Each structure stands twice: as C-alpha cells, then as structure tokens.
PDB file of C-alpha atoms in Angstrom:
ATOM      1  CA  UNK C1303     -74.504  44.825 174.667  1.00  0.00           C
ATOM      2  CA  UNK C1304     -76.872  42.320 173.118  1.00  0.00           C
ATOM      3  CA  UNK C1305     -80.347  43.113 174.381  1.00  0.00           C
ATOM      4  CA  UNK C1306     -84.048  43.472 173.717  1.00  0.00           C
ATOM      5  CA  UNK C1307     -86.087  46.247 175.332  1.00  0.00           C
ATOM      6  CA  UNK C1308     -89.888  46.226 175.321  1.00  0.00           C
ATOM      7  CA  UNK C1309     -92.070  49.286 175.731  1.00  0.00           C
ATOM      8  CA  UNK C1310     -95.636  50.426 175.240  1.00  0.00           C
ATOM      9  CA  UNK C1311     -97.408  48.584 178.010  1.00  0.00           C
ATOM     10  CA  UNK C1312     -99.895  50.207 180.331  1.00  0.00           C
ATOM     11  CA  UNK C1313    -103.498  50.273 181.486  1.00  0.00           C
ATOM     12  CA  UNK C1314    -106.175  49.996 178.829  1.00  0.00           C
ATOM     13  CA  UNK C1315    -109.913  49.463 178.969  1.00  0.00           C
ATOM     14  CA  UNK C1316    -111.581  46.350 177.568  1.00  0.00           C
ATOM     15  CA  UNK C1317    -112.104  46.792 173.845  1.00  0.00           C
ATOM     16  CA  UNK C1318    -109.199  49.213 173.582  1.00  0.00           C
ATOM     17  CA  UNK C1319    -105.912  49.013 171.739  1.00  0.00           C
ATOM     18  CA  UNK C1320    -102.226  49.113 172.574  1.00  0.00           C
ATOM     19  CA  UNK C1321     -99.063  48.861 170.501  1.00  0.00           C
ATOM     20  CA  UNK C1322     -96.040  47.197 172.022  1.00  0.00           C
ATOM     21  CA  UNK C1323     -92.528  47.739 170.741  1.00  0.00           C
ATOM     22  CA  UNK C1324     -89.355  45.724 171.169  1.00  0.00           C
ATOM     23  CA  UNK C1325     -86.083  47.416 170.268  1.00  0.00           C
ATOM     24  CA  UNK C1326     -83.029  45.289 169.570  1.00  0.00           C
ATOM     25  CA  UNK C1327     -79.400  46.242 169.972  1.00  0.00           C
ATOM     26  CA  UNK C1328     -76.016  44.570 169.847  1.00  0.00           C
ATOM     27  CA  UNK C1329     -76.831  42.134 167.046  1.00  0.00           C
ATOM     28  CA  UNK C1330     -78.041  42.083 163.444  1.00  0.00           C
ATOM     29  CA  UNK C1331     -81.784  42.205 164.043  1.00  0.00           C
ATOM     30  CA  UNK C1332     -82.691  41.496 160.423  1.00  0.00           C
ATOM     31  CA  UNK C1333     -81.051  38.058 160.641  1.00  0.00           C
ATOM     32  CA  UNK C1334     -83.359  36.770 163.351  1.00  0.00           C
ATOM     33  CA  UNK C1335     -86.880  35.442 163.668  1.00  0.00           C
ATOM     34  CA  UNK C1336     -88.758  36.976 166.573  1.00  0.00           C
ATOM     35  CA  UNK C1337     -91.554  36.032 168.942  1.00  0.00           C
ATOM     36  CA  UNK C1338     -93.897  37.525 171.500  1.00  0.00           C
ATOM     37  CA  UNK C1339     -94.589  35.550 174.678  1.00  0.00           C
ATOM     38  CA  UNK C1340     -96.828  36.593 177.548  1.00  0.00           C
ATOM     39  CA  UNK C1341     -97.289  35.671 181.184  1.00  0.00           C
ATOM     40  CA  UNK C1342    -100.471  36.445 183.078  1.00  0.00           C
ATOM     41  CA  UNK C1343    -100.014  37.333 186.757  1.00  0.00           C
ATOM     42  CA  UNK C1344     -99.013  34.243 188.711  1.00  0.00           C
ATOM     43  CA  UNK C1345     -99.342  32.009 185.658  1.00  0.00           C
ATOM     44  CA  UNK C1346     -97.073  30.225 183.198  1.00  0.00           C
ATOM     45  CA  UNK C1347     -95.637  31.292 179.865  1.00  0.00           C
ATOM     46  CA  UNK C1348     -97.816  31.482 176.747  1.00  0.00           C
ATOM     47  CA  UNK C1349     -96.473  31.908 173.232  1.00  0.00           C
ATOM     48  CA  UNK C1350     -98.369  34.655 171.383  1.00  0.00           C
ATOM     49  CA  UNK C1351     -96.896  35.232 167.939  1.00  0.00           C
ATOM     50  CA  UNK C1352     -93.971  34.668 165.566  1.00  0.00           C
ATOM     51  CA  UNK C1353     -92.516  36.588 162.639  1.00  0.00           C
ATOM     52  CA  UNK C1354     -89.763  35.454 160.300  1.00  0.00           C
ATOM     53  CA  UNK C1355     -86.646  37.529 159.728  1.00  0.00           C
ATOM     54  CA  UNK C1356     -88.050  39.108 156.569  1.00  0.00           C
ATOM     55  CA  UNK C1357     -91.612  39.350 157.866  1.00  0.00           C
ATOM     56  CA  UNK C1358     -92.896  37.004 155.190  1.00  0.00           C
ATOM     57  CA  UNK C1359     -94.072  34.311 157.616  1.00  0.00           C
ATOM     58  CA  UNK C1360     -96.304  35.031 160.606  1.00  0.00           C
ATOM     59  CA  UNK C1361     -98.100  32.817 163.111  1.00  0.00           C
ATOM     60  CA  UNK C1362    -100.448  33.526 166.015  1.00  0.00           C
ATOM     61  CA  UNK C1363    -101.840  31.692 168.993  1.00  0.00           C
ATOM     62  CA  UNK C1364    -105.554  30.994 168.623  1.00  0.00           C
ATOM     63  CA  UNK C1365    -106.212  33.143 171.693  1.00  0.00           C
ATOM     64  CA  UNK C1366    -105.090  36.314 169.864  1.00  0.00           C
ATOM     65  CA  UNK C1367    -105.735  35.496 166.212  1.00  0.00           C
ATOM     66  CA  UNK C1368    -107.755  38.221 164.509  1.00  0.00           C
ATOM     67  CA  UNK C1369    -107.085  40.723 167.299  1.00  0.00           C
ATOM     68  CA  UNK C1370    -103.283  41.029 167.457  1.00  0.00           C
ATOM     69  CA  UNK C1371    -100.892  41.859 164.616  1.00  0.00           C
ATOM     70  CA  UNK C1372     -97.160  41.272 164.712  1.00  0.00           C
ATOM     71  CA  UNK C1373     -94.823  43.298 162.501  1.00  0.00           C
ATOM     72  CA  UNK C1374     -91.236  44.425 162.304  1.00  0.00           C
ATOM     73  CA  UNK C1375     -89.109  47.224 160.881  1.00  0.00           C
ATOM     74  CA  UNK C1376     -85.622  45.894 160.255  1.00  0.00           C
ATOM     75  CA  UNK C1377     -84.320  49.374 159.428  1.00  0.00           C
ATOM     76  CA  UNK C1378     -85.295  50.456 162.941  1.00  0.00           C
ATOM     77  CA  UNK C1379     -84.260  47.207 164.659  1.00  0.00           C
ATOM     78  CA  UNK C1380     -87.768  47.001 166.018  1.00  0.00           C
ATOM     79  CA  UNK C1381     -90.521  44.440 166.546  1.00  0.00           C
ATOM     80  CA  UNK C1382     -94.135  45.407 167.199  1.00  0.00           C
ATOM     81  CA  UNK C1383     -97.343  43.909 168.514  1.00  0.00           C
ATOM     82  CA  UNK C1384    -100.552  45.763 167.710  1.00  0.00           C
ATOM     83  CA  UNK C1385    -103.201  44.615 170.166  1.00  0.00           C
ATOM     84  CA  UNK C1386    -106.827  45.436 169.382  1.00  0.00           C
ATOM     85  CA  UNK C1387    -110.119  44.457 171.028  1.00  0.00           C
ATOM     86  CA  UNK C1388    -108.314  43.904 174.289  1.00  0.00           C
ATOM     87  CA  UNK C1389    -109.860  41.639 176.914  1.00  0.00           C
ATOM     88  CA  UNK C1390    -109.272  41.234 180.618  1.00  0.00           C
ATOM     89  CA  UNK C1391    -107.575  37.912 179.901  1.00  0.00           C
ATOM     90  CA  UNK C1392    -104.913  39.711 177.846  1.00  0.00           C
ATOM     91  CA  UNK C1393    -103.553  41.166 181.084  1.00  0.00           C
ATOM     92  CA  UNK C1394     -99.978  39.932 181.271  1.00  0.00           C
ATOM     93  CA  UNK C1395     -96.316  40.783 181.043  1.00  0.00           C
ATOM     94  CA  UNK C1396     -95.389  40.665 177.367  1.00  0.00           C
ATOM     95  CA  UNK C1397     -91.891  39.559 176.390  1.00  0.00           C
ATOM     96  CA  UNK C1398     -90.181  39.635 173.028  1.00  0.00           C
ATOM     97  CA  UNK C1399     -87.832  36.715 172.412  1.00  0.00           C
ATOM     98  CA  UNK C1400     -85.239  36.228 169.729  1.00  0.00           C
ATOM     99  CA  UNK C1401     -85.143  33.409 167.200  1.00  0.00           C
ATOM    100  CA  UNK C1402     -86.945  30.133 166.801  1.00  0.00           C
ATOM    101  CA  UNK C1403     -85.125  28.810 169.848  1.00  0.00           C
ATOM    102  CA  UNK C1404     -86.001  31.762 172.134  1.00  0.00           C
ATOM    103  CA  UNK C1405     -82.389  32.320 173.092  1.00  0.00           C
ATOM    104  CA  UNK C1406     -82.666  35.967 174.180  1.00  0.00           C
ATOM    105  CA  UNK C1407     -85.530  37.663 176.009  1.00  0.00           C
ATOM    106  CA  UNK C1408     -86.385  41.231 176.853  1.00  0.00           C
ATOM    107  CA  UNK C1409     -87.295  42.315 180.379  1.00  0.00           C
ATOM    108  CA  UNK C1410     -91.005  42.500 179.563  1.00  0.00           C
ATOM    109  CA  UNK C1411     -93.702  45.162 179.575  1.00  0.00           C
ATOM    110  CA  UNK C1412     -96.897  44.936 181.623  1.00  0.00           C
ATOM    111  CA  UNK C1413    -100.264  45.231 179.927  1.00  0.00           C
ATOM    112  CA  UNK C1414    -103.289  45.619 182.176  1.00  0.00           C
ATOM    113  CA  UNK C1415    -106.774  45.475 180.694  1.00  0.00           C
ATOM    114  CA  UNK C1416    -109.346  46.721 183.141  1.00  0.00           C
ATOM    115  CA  UNK C1417    -112.185  49.188 183.410  1.00  0.00           C
TER     116      UNK C1417
ATOM    117  CA  UNK I 380    -101.242  21.297 168.675  1.00  0.00           C
ATOM    118  CA  UNK I 381     -98.433  19.656 170.610  1.00  0.00           C
ATOM    119  CA  UNK I 382     -99.104  19.460 174.357  1.00  0.00           C
ATOM    120  CA  UNK I 383     -96.171  19.601 176.742  1.00  0.00           C
ATOM    121  CA  UNK I 384     -96.804  17.872 180.061  1.00  0.00           C
ATOM    122  CA  UNK I 385     -94.271  18.904 182.671  1.00  0.00           C
ATOM    123  CA  UNK I 386     -93.821  17.232 186.037  1.00  0.00           C
ATOM    124  CA  UNK I 387     -93.745  17.744 188.884  1.00  0.00           C
ATOM    125  CA  UNK I 388     -95.516  21.095 189.161  1.00  0.00           C
ATOM    126  CA  UNK I 389     -93.507  21.845 192.275  1.00  0.00           C
ATOM    127  CA  UNK I 390     -90.885  20.242 194.440  1.00  0.00           C
ATOM    128  CA  UNK I 391     -89.071  20.934 197.678  1.00  0.00           C
ATOM    129  CA  UNK I 392     -85.380  20.171 197.820  1.00  0.00           C
ATOM    130  CA  UNK I 393     -82.305  20.974 199.833  1.00  0.00           C
ATOM    131  CA  UNK I 394     -79.037  22.532 198.758  1.00  0.00           C
ATOM    132  CA  UNK I 395     -76.893  19.786 197.304  1.00  0.00           C
ATOM    133  CA  UNK I 396     -79.798  17.602 196.204  1.00  0.00           C
ATOM    134  CA  UNK I 397     -80.077  16.139 192.732  1.00  0.00           C
ATOM    135  CA  UNK I 398     -83.248  17.394 191.040  1.00  0.00           C
ATOM    136  CA  UNK I 399     -84.963  16.000 187.948  1.00  0.00           C
ATOM    137  CA  UNK I 400     -87.774  17.644 185.975  1.00  0.00           C
ATOM    138  CA  UNK I 401     -89.537  15.900 183.106  1.00  0.00           C
ATOM    139  CA  UNK I 402     -91.410  17.101 180.030  1.00  0.00           C
ATOM    140  CA  UNK I 403     -93.451  14.812 177.840  1.00  0.00           C
ATOM    141  CA  UNK I 404     -94.579  15.877 174.367  1.00  0.00           C
ATOM    142  CA  UNK I 405     -97.884  14.645 172.968  1.00  0.00           C
ATOM    143  CA  UNK I 406     -96.109  13.757 169.739  1.00  0.00           C
ATOM    144  CA  UNK I 407     -92.513  13.462 168.616  1.00  0.00           C
ATOM    145  CA  UNK I 408     -90.557  16.697 168.448  1.00  0.00           C
ATOM    146  CA  UNK I 409     -87.086  15.295 167.673  1.00  0.00           C
ATOM    147  CA  UNK I 410     -84.767  17.347 169.909  1.00  0.00           C
ATOM    148  CA  UNK I 411     -86.582  20.669 169.359  1.00  0.00           C
ATOM    149  CA  UNK I 412     -86.836  21.511 173.037  1.00  0.00           C
ATOM    150  CA  UNK I 413     -85.405  24.123 175.373  1.00  0.00           C
ATOM    151  CA  UNK I 414     -85.347  24.552 179.132  1.00  0.00           C
ATOM    152  CA  UNK I 415     -85.766  27.944 180.794  1.00  0.00           C
ATOM    153  CA  UNK I 416     -85.286  29.251 184.314  1.00  0.00           C
ATOM    154  CA  UNK I 417     -87.364  32.104 185.657  1.00  0.00           C
ATOM    155  CA  UNK I 418     -86.915  33.906 188.953  1.00  0.00           C
ATOM    156  CA  UNK I 419     -89.633  36.180 190.402  1.00  0.00           C
ATOM    157  CA  UNK I 420     -89.844  39.515 188.618  1.00  0.00           C
ATOM    158  CA  UNK I 421     -87.346  38.461 185.952  1.00  0.00           C
ATOM    159  CA  UNK I 422     -87.543  37.343 182.342  1.00  0.00           C
ATOM    160  CA  UNK I 423     -86.991  33.673 181.526  1.00  0.00           C
ATOM    161  CA  UNK I 424     -83.411  32.648 180.870  1.00  0.00           C
ATOM    162  CA  UNK I 425     -82.499  29.803 178.548  1.00  0.00           C
ATOM    163  CA  UNK I 426     -80.473  27.017 180.160  1.00  0.00           C
ATOM    164  CA  UNK I 427     -80.549  24.272 177.546  1.00  0.00           C
ATOM    165  CA  UNK I 428     -81.324  24.177 173.823  1.00  0.00           C
ATOM    166  CA  UNK I 429     -81.633  21.338 171.344  1.00  0.00           C
ATOM    167  CA  UNK I 430     -82.671  19.208 174.333  1.00  0.00           C
ATOM    168  CA  UNK I 431     -79.149  18.685 175.649  1.00  0.00           C
ATOM    169  CA  UNK I 432     -76.874  21.595 174.677  1.00  0.00           C
ATOM    170  CA  UNK I 433     -75.867  23.797 177.578  1.00  0.00           C
ATOM    171  CA  UNK I 434     -76.277  27.519 176.970  1.00  0.00           C
ATOM    172  CA  UNK I 435     -73.001  29.396 177.204  1.00  0.00           C
ATOM    173  CA  UNK I 436     -72.403  30.693 180.717  1.00  0.00           C
ATOM    174  CA  UNK I 437     -74.810  28.270 182.393  1.00  0.00           C
ATOM    175  CA  UNK I 438     -73.233  26.151 185.159  1.00  0.00           C
ATOM    176  CA  UNK I 439     -72.411  22.562 184.261  1.00  0.00           C
ATOM    177  CA  UNK I 440     -74.589  21.238 187.093  1.00  0.00           C
ATOM    178  CA  UNK I 441     -77.491  21.753 184.671  1.00  0.00           C
ATOM    179  CA  UNK I 442     -77.987  19.092 182.017  1.00  0.00           C
ATOM    180  CA  UNK I 443     -80.689  18.060 179.599  1.00  0.00           C
ATOM    181  CA  UNK I 444     -81.484  14.795 177.898  1.00  0.00           C
ATOM    182  CA  UNK I 445     -84.094  13.148 175.744  1.00  0.00           C
ATOM    183  CA  UNK I 446     -85.451  13.047 172.248  1.00  0.00           C
ATOM    184  CA  UNK I 447     -88.784  12.402 170.619  1.00  0.00           C
ATOM    185  CA  UNK I 448     -91.372  12.669 173.374  1.00  0.00           C
ATOM    186  CA  UNK I 449     -89.515  12.375 176.693  1.00  0.00           C
ATOM    187  CA  UNK I 450     -87.149  15.032 178.023  1.00  0.00           C
ATOM    188  CA  UNK I 451     -85.398  15.621 181.305  1.00  0.00           C
ATOM    189  CA  UNK I 452     -83.704  18.573 182.993  1.00  0.00           C
ATOM    190  CA  UNK I 453     -81.330  17.580 185.777  1.00  0.00           C
ATOM    191  CA  UNK I 454     -79.625  19.771 188.351  1.00  0.00           C
ATOM    192  CA  UNK I 455     -76.859  17.619 189.761  1.00  0.00           C
ATOM    193  CA  UNK I 456     -76.297  19.545 192.995  1.00  0.00           C
ATOM    194  CA  UNK I 457     -78.885  22.205 193.789  1.00  0.00           C
ATOM    195  CA  UNK I 458     -77.474  25.587 194.738  1.00  0.00           C
ATOM    196  CA  UNK I 459     -79.238  28.465 196.535  1.00  0.00           C
ATOM    197  CA  UNK I 460     -79.454  30.486 193.320  1.00  0.00           C
ATOM    198  CA  UNK I 461     -81.280  27.619 191.565  1.00  0.00           C
ATOM    199  CA  UNK I 462     -84.502  28.093 193.474  1.00  0.00           C
ATOM    200  CA  UNK I 463     -86.789  29.273 190.689  1.00  0.00           C
ATOM    201  CA  UNK I 464     -89.457  28.084 188.250  1.00  0.00           C
ATOM    202  CA  UNK I 465     -88.401  25.991 185.275  1.00  0.00           C
ATOM    203  CA  UNK I 466     -90.204  25.634 181.949  1.00  0.00           C
ATOM    204  CA  UNK I 467     -89.738  23.483 178.888  1.00  0.00           C
ATOM    205  CA  UNK I 468     -90.628  24.803 175.427  1.00  0.00           C
ATOM    206  CA  UNK I 469     -91.104  22.890 172.192  1.00  0.00           C
ATOM    207  CA  UNK I 470     -90.116  24.722 169.014  1.00  0.00           C
ATOM    208  CA  UNK I 471     -90.846  21.903 166.607  1.00  0.00           C
ATOM    209  CA  UNK I 472     -94.148  23.253 165.309  1.00  0.00           C
ATOM    210  CA  UNK I 473     -96.665  26.050 165.706  1.00  0.00           C
ATOM    211  CA  UNK I 474     -98.185  26.941 168.013  1.00  0.00           C
ATOM    212  CA  UNK I 475     -95.094  26.851 170.222  1.00  0.00           C
ATOM    213  CA  UNK I 476     -96.023  25.382 173.574  1.00  0.00           C
ATOM    214  CA  UNK I 477     -94.551  25.563 177.047  1.00  0.00           C
ATOM    215  CA  UNK I 478     -94.801  23.106 179.866  1.00  0.00           C
ATOM    216  CA  UNK I 479     -96.818  24.238 182.863  1.00  0.00           C
ATOM    217  CA  UNK I 480     -93.697  24.993 184.902  1.00  0.00           C
ATOM    218  CA  UNK I 481     -91.969  23.435 187.902  1.00  0.00           C
ATOM    219  CA  UNK I 482     -91.409  25.573 190.968  1.00  0.00           C
ATOM    220  CA  UNK I 483     -88.319  24.473 192.869  1.00  0.00           C
ATOM    221  CA  UNK I 484     -88.557  25.520 196.506  1.00  0.00           C
ATOM    222  CA  UNK I 485     -86.302  25.266 199.511  1.00  0.00           C
ATOM    223  CA  UNK I 486     -87.001  22.362 201.843  1.00  0.00           C
TER     224      UNK I 486
END
C-alpha cells in the first residue's frame, strides 16, 4: 500500500526540541520531492518546508526559518523535521506530503508546545 | 510571496446543489494549482491537480478550471459526503501558499 506515516509528535515546553519522522512505503521514496505542512487547531493549512528528491534543494517558510531543519534518508525511506526553539504558535498537526503537487499525505502527528 | 485569496470562507448548501469555490492568486501561476478536501480529524485529500485534472478515484461531480490568477472548483451536485472544508494550493513558487479554506455546510 502506498502510504506515508508520521511519528514523533508530543508535548514539549517552549524552547524545547522535537524531531518528526515520516516513513514512506509502497513507492520509490528517492524519486519524490517531499514537504511538511502544518495545521494549528481550528485553523487552515500552512506549508512549512520542502526538500528535493536528492536533498540538494531545501526551502522553509519564514515562520520556521532558522529553527526547523528538514532532511531525508532515502536508504531508510524516511523524511525528518528537526524542530528547535519551539514556540506556542508551533502547536499544530504536522503532515508530510509527497511531491511538488502534494498528491499524497500522511495522517499527521500532533505537536503541542506548552508549559 | 504569492497570496491565494479563496472565497467564500463558508457556505451552506443542500444535497443536489451546484457549488462553486474560487481562488484568486496575487500573480500569475499558470495552472500550478491543486484543490484539496479535508474532513474533520482527517488529512487533506487531493481532488484536482494542474488546475483542472481530476485525481484518480475522485467522483466526476468535482471539476476545476482556470489559469493564471483565477481558479474555480465546482461540485455539480452536492452529496452528503462532500460536506467538508476545501483548500486551494499554489505550487508555482516558494513559499507554497494555501487559500484560507471554504467550509461547506449543510443547509
């Protein structure tokens, strides 16, 4: 089955760090660009970050630039999001999404930043 | 950054109604636009890509049109399972940007 599964979310204090993972199956992960998208409770969708298939090109939303780092391990069919200096406004469900056209999404993982 | 202005933000409609949702881009994005449906507690699901191409498995009552700066999602005959929130997304340039969403509710 073609799918993406996120993990690593949880409760973290402001200023803390979390690392999200997205594991792909059912397709050739190394062929695809990947993205992270988040959705704060009751709010709309916000694009967070992009990484090319090889990892050579990376982009970030201004809201996370300098704090979040996207990476991938094609040998492990995995995408990552290292989130540092977390803020309350980072509280959201985080989705990974496949390709530049966002054709496949994971089920999401909830990150809560609160003291 | 490209701004995506989606309207309306919400609408009430009845089963069988024709529904139209519009997204306007702040600058031309060719046909680099997708439409997504999201139900409560679920991940978004792509309905349309390249502005007008129906995703495999999506009912034909959904259609998309437009190019450049004006785009439309149409549901020709609203069904009970279509009550959800709909988003457009431009993938022409970074940062990628979504419309604000349109919540389709039961009248």
